[in-house]
Coordinates of C-alpha atoms in Angstrom, one line a residue:
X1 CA -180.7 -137.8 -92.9
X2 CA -184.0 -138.9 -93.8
X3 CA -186.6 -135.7 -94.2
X4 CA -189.4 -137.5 -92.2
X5 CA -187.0 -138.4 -89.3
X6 CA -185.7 -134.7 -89.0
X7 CA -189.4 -133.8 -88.8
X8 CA -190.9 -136.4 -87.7
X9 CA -193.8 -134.1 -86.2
X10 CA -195.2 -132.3 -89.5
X11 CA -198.5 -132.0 -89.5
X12 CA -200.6 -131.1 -92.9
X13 CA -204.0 -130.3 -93.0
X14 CA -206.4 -130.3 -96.0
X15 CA -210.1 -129.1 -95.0
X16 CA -212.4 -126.1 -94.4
X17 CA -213.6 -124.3 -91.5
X18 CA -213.6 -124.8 -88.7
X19 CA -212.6 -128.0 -88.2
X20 CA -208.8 -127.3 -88.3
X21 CA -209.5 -126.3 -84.6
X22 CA -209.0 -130.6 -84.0
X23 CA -205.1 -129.7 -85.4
X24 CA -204.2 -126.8 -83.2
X25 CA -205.4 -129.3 -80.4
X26 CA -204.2 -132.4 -80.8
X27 CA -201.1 -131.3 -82.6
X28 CA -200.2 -128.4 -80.5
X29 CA -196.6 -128.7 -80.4
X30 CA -195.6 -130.2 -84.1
X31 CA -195.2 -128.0 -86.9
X32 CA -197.8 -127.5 -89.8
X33 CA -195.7 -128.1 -92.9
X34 CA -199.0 -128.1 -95.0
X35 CA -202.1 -125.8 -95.0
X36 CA -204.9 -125.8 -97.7
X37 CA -208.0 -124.7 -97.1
X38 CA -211.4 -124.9 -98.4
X39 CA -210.6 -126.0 -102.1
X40 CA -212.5 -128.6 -103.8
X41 CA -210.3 -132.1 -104.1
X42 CA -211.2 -131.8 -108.2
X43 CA -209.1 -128.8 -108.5
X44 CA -206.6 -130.2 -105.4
X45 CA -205.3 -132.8 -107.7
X46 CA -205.5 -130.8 -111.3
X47 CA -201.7 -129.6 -111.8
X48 CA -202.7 -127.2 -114.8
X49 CA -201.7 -123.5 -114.1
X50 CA -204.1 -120.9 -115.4
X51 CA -203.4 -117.4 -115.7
X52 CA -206.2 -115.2 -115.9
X53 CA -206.4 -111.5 -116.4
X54 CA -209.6 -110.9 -117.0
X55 CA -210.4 -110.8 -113.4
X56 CA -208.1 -108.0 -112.1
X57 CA -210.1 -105.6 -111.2
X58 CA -212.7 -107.9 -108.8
X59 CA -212.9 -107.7 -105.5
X60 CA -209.9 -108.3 -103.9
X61 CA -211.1 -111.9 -101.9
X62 CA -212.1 -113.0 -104.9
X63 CA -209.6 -112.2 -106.8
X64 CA -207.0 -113.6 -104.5
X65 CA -208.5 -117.1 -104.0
X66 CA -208.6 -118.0 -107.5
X67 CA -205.3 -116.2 -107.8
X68 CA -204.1 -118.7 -105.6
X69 CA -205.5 -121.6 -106.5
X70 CA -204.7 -121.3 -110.4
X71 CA -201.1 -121.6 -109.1
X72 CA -201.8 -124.9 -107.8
X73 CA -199.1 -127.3 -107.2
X74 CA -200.8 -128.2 -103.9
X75 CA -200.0 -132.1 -104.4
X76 CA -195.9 -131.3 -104.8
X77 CA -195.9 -128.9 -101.6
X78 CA -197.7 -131.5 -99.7
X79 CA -195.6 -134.7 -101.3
X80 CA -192.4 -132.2 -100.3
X81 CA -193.8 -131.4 -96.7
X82 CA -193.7 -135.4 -96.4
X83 CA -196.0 -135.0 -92.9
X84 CA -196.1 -137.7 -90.3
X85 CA -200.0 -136.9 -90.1
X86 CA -202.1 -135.7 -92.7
X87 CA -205.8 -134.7 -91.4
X88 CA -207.9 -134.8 -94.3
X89 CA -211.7 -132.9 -94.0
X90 CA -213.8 -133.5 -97.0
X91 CA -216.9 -131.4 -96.3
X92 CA -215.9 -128.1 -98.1
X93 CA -216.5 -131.0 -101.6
X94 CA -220.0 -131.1 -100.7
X95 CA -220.6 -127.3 -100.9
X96 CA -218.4 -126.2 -103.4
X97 CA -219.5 -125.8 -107.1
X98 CA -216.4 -126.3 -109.8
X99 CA -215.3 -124.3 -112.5
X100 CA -213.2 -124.3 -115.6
X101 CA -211.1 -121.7 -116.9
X102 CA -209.6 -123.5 -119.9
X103 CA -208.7 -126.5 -118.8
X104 CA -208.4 -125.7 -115.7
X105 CA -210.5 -126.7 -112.7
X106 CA -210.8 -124.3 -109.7
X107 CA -213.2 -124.3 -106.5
X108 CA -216.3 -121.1 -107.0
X109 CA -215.1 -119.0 -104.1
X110 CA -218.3 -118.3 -101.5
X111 CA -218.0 -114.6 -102.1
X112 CA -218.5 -115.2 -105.6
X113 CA -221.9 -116.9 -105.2
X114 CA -222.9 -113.5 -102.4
X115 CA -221.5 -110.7 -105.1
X116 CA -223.6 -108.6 -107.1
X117 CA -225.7 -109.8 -110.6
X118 CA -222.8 -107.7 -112.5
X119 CA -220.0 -109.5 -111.3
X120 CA -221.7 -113.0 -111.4
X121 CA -222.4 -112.5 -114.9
X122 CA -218.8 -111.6 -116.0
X123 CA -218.2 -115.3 -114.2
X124 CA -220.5 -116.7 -116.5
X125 CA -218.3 -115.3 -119.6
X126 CA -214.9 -116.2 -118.1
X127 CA -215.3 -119.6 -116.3
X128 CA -217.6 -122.5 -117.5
X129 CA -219.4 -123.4 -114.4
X130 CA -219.9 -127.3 -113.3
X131 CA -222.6 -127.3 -110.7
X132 CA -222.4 -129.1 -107.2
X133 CA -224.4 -132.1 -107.8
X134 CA -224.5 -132.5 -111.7
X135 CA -223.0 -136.1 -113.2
X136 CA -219.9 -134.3 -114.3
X137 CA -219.2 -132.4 -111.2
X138 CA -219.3 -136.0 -109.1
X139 CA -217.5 -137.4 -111.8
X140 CA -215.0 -135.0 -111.7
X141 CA -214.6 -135.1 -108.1
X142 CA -214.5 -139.6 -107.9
X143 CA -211.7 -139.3 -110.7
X144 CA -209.7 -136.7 -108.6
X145 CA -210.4 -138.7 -105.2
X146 CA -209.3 -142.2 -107.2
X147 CA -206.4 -140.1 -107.7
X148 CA -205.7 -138.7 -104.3
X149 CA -205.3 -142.3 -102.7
X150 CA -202.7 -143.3 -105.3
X151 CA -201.0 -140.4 -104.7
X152 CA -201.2 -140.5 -100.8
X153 CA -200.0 -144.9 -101.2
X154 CA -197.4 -143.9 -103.7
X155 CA -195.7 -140.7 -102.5
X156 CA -196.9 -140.8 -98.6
X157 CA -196.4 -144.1 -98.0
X158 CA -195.0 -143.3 -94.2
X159 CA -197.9 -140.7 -93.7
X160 CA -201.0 -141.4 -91.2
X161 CA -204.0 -140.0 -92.9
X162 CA -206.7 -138.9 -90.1
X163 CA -210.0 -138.5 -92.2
X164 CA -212.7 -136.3 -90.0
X165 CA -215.6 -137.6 -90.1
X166 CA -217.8 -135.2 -87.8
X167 CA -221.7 -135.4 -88.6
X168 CA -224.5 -132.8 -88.2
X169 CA -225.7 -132.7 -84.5
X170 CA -228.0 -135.1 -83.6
X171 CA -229.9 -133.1 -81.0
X172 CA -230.9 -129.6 -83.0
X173 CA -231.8 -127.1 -80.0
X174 CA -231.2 -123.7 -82.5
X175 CA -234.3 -121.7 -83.1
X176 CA -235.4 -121.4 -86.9
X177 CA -235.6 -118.2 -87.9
X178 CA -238.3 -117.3 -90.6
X179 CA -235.4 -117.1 -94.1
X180 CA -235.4 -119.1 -96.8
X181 CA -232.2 -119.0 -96.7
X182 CA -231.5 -120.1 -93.3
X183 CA -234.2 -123.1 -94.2
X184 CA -232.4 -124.3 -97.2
X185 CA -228.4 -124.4 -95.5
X186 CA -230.8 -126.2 -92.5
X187 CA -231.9 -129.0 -95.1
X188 CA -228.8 -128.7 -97.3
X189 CA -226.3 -129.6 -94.2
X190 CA -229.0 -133.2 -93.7
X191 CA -227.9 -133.9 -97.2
X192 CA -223.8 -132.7 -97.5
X193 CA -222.8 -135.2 -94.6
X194 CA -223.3 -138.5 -96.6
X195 CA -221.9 -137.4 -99.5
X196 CA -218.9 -136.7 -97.5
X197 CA -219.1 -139.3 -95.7
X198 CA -219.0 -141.7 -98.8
X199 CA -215.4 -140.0 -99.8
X200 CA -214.3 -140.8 -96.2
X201 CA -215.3 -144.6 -96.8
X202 CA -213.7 -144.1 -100.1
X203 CA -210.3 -143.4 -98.6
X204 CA -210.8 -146.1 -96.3
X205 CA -211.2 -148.8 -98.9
X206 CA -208.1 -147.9 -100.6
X207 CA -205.5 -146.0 -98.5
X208 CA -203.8 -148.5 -96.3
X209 CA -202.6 -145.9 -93.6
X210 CA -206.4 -143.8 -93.2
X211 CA -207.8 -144.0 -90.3
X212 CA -211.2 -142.4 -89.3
X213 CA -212.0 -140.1 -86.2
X214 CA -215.8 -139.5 -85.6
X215 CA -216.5 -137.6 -82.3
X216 CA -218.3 -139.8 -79.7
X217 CA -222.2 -138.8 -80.1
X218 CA -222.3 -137.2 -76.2
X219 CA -220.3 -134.0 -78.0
X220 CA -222.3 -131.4 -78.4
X221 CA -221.6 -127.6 -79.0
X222 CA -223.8 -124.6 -78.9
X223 CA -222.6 -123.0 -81.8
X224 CA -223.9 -125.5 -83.6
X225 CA -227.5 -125.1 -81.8
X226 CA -226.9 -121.8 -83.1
X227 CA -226.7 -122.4 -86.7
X228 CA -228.6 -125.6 -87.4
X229 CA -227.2 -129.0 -87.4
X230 CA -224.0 -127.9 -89.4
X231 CA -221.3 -130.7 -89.1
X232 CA -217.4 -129.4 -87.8
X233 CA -219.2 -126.0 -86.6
X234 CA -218.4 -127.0 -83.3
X235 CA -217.0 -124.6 -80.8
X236 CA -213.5 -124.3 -79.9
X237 CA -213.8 -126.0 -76.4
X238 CA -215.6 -129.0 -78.3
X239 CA -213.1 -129.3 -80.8
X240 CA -210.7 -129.3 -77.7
X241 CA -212.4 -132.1 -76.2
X242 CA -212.5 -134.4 -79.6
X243 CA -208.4 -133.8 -79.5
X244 CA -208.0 -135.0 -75.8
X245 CA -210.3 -138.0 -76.2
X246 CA -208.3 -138.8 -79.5
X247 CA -204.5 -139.3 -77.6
X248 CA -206.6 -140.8 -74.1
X249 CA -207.9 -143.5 -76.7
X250 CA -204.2 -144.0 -78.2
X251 CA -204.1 -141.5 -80.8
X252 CA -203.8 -142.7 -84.4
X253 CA -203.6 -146.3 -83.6
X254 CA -206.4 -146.2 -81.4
X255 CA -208.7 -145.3 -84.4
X256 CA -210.8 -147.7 -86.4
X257 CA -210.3 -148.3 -90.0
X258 CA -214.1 -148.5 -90.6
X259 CA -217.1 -146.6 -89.8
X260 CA -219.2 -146.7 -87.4
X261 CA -222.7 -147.5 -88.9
X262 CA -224.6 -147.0 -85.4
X263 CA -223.3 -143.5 -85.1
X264 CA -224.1 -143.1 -88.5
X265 CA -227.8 -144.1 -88.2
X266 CA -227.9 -142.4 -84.8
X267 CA -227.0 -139.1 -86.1
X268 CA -229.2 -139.1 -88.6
X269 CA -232.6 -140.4 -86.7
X270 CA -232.1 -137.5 -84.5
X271 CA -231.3 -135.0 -87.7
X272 CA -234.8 -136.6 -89.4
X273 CA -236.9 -136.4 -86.0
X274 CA -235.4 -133.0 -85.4
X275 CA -236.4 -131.8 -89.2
X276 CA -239.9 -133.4 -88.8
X277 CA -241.0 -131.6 -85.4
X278 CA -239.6 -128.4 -87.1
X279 CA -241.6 -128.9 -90.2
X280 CA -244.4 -129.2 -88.6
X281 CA -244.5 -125.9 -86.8
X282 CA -242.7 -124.4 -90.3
X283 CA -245.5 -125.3 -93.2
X284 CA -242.5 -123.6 -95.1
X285 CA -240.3 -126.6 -94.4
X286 CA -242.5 -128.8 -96.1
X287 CA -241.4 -128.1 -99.5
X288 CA -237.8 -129.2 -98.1
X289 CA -239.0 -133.0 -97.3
X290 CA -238.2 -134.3 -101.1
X291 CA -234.8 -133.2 -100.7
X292 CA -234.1 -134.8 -97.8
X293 CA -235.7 -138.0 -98.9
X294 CA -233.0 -137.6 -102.2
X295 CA -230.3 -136.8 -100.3
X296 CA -230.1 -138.5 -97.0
X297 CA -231.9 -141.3 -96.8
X298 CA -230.8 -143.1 -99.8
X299 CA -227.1 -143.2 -98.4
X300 CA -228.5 -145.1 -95.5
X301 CA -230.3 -147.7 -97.8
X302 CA -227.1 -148.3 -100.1
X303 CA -224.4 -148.3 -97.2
X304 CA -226.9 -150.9 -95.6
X305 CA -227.3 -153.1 -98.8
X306 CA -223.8 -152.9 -100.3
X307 CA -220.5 -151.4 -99.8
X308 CA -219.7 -148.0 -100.8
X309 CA -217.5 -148.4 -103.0
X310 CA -219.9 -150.0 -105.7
X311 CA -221.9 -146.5 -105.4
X312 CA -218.9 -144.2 -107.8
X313 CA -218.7 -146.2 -111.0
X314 CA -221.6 -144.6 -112.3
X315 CA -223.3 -142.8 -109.5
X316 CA -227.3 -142.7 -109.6
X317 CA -229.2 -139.5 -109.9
X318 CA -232.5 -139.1 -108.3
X319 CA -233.6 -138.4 -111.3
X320 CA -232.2 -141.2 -112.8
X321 CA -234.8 -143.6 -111.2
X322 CA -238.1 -141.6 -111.8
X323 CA -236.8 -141.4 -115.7
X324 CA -236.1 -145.2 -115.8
X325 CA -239.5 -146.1 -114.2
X326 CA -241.4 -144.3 -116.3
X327 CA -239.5 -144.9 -119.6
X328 CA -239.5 -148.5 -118.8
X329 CA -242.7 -148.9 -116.7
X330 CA -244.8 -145.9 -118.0
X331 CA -245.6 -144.5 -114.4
X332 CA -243.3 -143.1 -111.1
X333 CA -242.3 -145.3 -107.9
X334 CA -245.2 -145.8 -106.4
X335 CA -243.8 -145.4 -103.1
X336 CA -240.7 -143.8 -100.8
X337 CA -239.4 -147.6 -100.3
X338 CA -239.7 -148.5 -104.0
X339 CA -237.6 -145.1 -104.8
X340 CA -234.9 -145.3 -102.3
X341 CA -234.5 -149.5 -102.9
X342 CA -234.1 -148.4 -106.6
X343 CA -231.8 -145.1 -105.4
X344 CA -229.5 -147.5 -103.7
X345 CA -228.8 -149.9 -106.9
X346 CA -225.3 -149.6 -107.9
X347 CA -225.3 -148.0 -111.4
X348 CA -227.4 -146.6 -113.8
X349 CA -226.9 -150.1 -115.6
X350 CA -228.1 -152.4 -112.6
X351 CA -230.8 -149.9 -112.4
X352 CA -232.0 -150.5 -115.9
X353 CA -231.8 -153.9 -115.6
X354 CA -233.4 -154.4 -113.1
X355 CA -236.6 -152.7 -114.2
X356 CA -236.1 -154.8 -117.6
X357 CA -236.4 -158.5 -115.3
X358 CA -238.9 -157.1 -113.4
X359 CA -242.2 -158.8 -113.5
X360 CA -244.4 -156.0 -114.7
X361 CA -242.2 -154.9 -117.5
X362 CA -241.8 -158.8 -118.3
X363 CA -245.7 -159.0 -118.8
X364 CA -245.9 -156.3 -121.0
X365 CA -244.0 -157.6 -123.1
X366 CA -245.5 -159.5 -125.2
X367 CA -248.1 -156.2 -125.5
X368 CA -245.2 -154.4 -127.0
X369 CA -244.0 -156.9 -129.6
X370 CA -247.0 -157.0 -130.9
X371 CA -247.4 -153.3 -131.8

């Protein structure tokens, strides 16, 4: 008999912490036949093994996660497992730095980025690191998600793929302690959710069978007050509460196949008012602000303008558009608007081109052909 009839109940789970809390809820009674946990989906989908020695006498947590991982052979256990449900959490991809040992790719273990100078430099000598962020590291991770949805069509074609899509807190009650480093992860989380979400949309556009859960925006948990507006650190009675409200609205079938834009936008006007009264009363905060203009808000303009998927053939760097402007223009944006309107272009291509028809280059011109 069929594998998927005789356990019809498997349940896999690919994600971070803590949001497998939503699986021991809603699922409480299947079994999990897959668990993989906070590795980035660039080094989910590579299949090359890597052996390496040179790390045997780290730490032991370090030394065991990349241990593990360099086995891979995640995508046969989980095409083997054959799962009725497969709950899919992309956040950890938005934190996590890649590395290559050969050719290789593995996720930088946390622990690695806390250990001593020492240690951090021996990485330096044994792994080529790709950092979150850079062109290669999102074009490693598009290539890998292009093929994570062929694989999941091709090899799961029965499987419901749940894809969590739980956004910072709209209403941030915590009190900021004086740290930079508790003021960066603040502004980081404002900017990790719509790159994550963008995979999510990703998987929406081209696996048939994903479906996407997004808590109703009355949630809210006190952990999360606790430690900023961090999405999925919601408390274990919250995460309880998403589970029932998930089966009382019909479980899988009951969830949309697109996002929700309003909740989207919601989210995020309380995340921006909530940053703004904290800057104020933090003058340290305001060196955050650029960031957040670069990483938030330019999601919002592009999944306003065009549909996401136009966004991964050759994504935009921020960079990118004060580069063009003054390569092509000789001076910056002139404003937020004229940045983020740029931001949200397509490709580097449409960007270019677009600052080529523009009138002001076009007058010019004739200036330049003369020289």
């Amino acid at each position: 008999m069929n594998k998927r009839i005789n356990n019809i109940d498997d349940i896999a789970y690919y994600g971070s912490c803590p949001s497998e809390e939503f699986v021991a809820h809603a699922f409480p009674s299947s079994r999990v036949a897959f668990f993989c946990y906070g590795i980035n989906i660039a080094s989910f989908m590579d299949e090359r093994k890597a052996s390496i020695r040179a790390i045997s006498g780290w730490p032991e947590p370090i030394r065991k996660k990349l241990q593990f991982e360099a086995r891979k052979g995640f995508r046969d256990r989980l095409k083997q497992a054959a799962p009725k449900t497969l709950v899919v959490d992309f956040s950890r991809i938005t934190r996590a730095s890649l590395m290559r040992h050969g050719n290789t790719l593995l996720t930088v273990p946390y622990e690695l980025l806390e250990a001593s100078p020492d240690l951090q430099r021996q990485a330096f000598g044994i792994f080529k690191i790709v950092p979150f962020g850079s062109h290669e590291f999102w074009t490693l991770v598009i290539e890998a998600m292009r093929t994570f949805s062929d694989f999941v069509n091709e090899e799961l074609p029965g499987t419901e793929l749940i894809l969590l899509d739980v956004p910072p807190t709209a209403d941030y009650r915590g009190t900021l302690i004086d740290s930079n480093t508790y003021m960066i992860d603040f502004c980081r989380w404002q900017m990790r959710y719509p790159m994550s979400r963008m995979l999510v949309d990703f998987c929406l556009e081209h696996i048939e069978s994903s479906r996407v859960l997004t808590p109703s925006i009355d949630l809210y948990s006190d952990d999360t007050a606790l430690y900023g507006p961090a999405p999925m650190h919601y408390s274990a009675e919250i995460w309880k509460e998403i589970a029932r409200r998930f089966h009382a609205d019909g479980g899988f079938g009951g969830l949309p196949r697109s996002s929700d834009l309003v909740s989207i936008l919601t989210n995020y006007s309380g995340l921006m008012e909530a940053f703004t009264r904290t800057a104020l009363s933090n003058p340290n905060l305001y060196r955050f602000s650029l960031d957040i203009l670069h990483g938030a808000l330019p999601y919002l303009f592009a999944k306003i303008s065009s549909p996401a998927h136009s966004h991964f053939g050759d994504p935009i760097d921020s960079h990118d558009v004060v580069a063009a402007f003054r390569w092509i223009l000789g001076r910056e944006p002139e404003s937020a608007e004229t940045f983020l309107n740029h931001y949200a272009l397509p490709n580097r291509r449409e960007l270019r081109e677009t600052l080529l028809r523009s009138f002001e280059f076009q007058s010019q011109a004739p200036h330049y052909a003369k020289l």
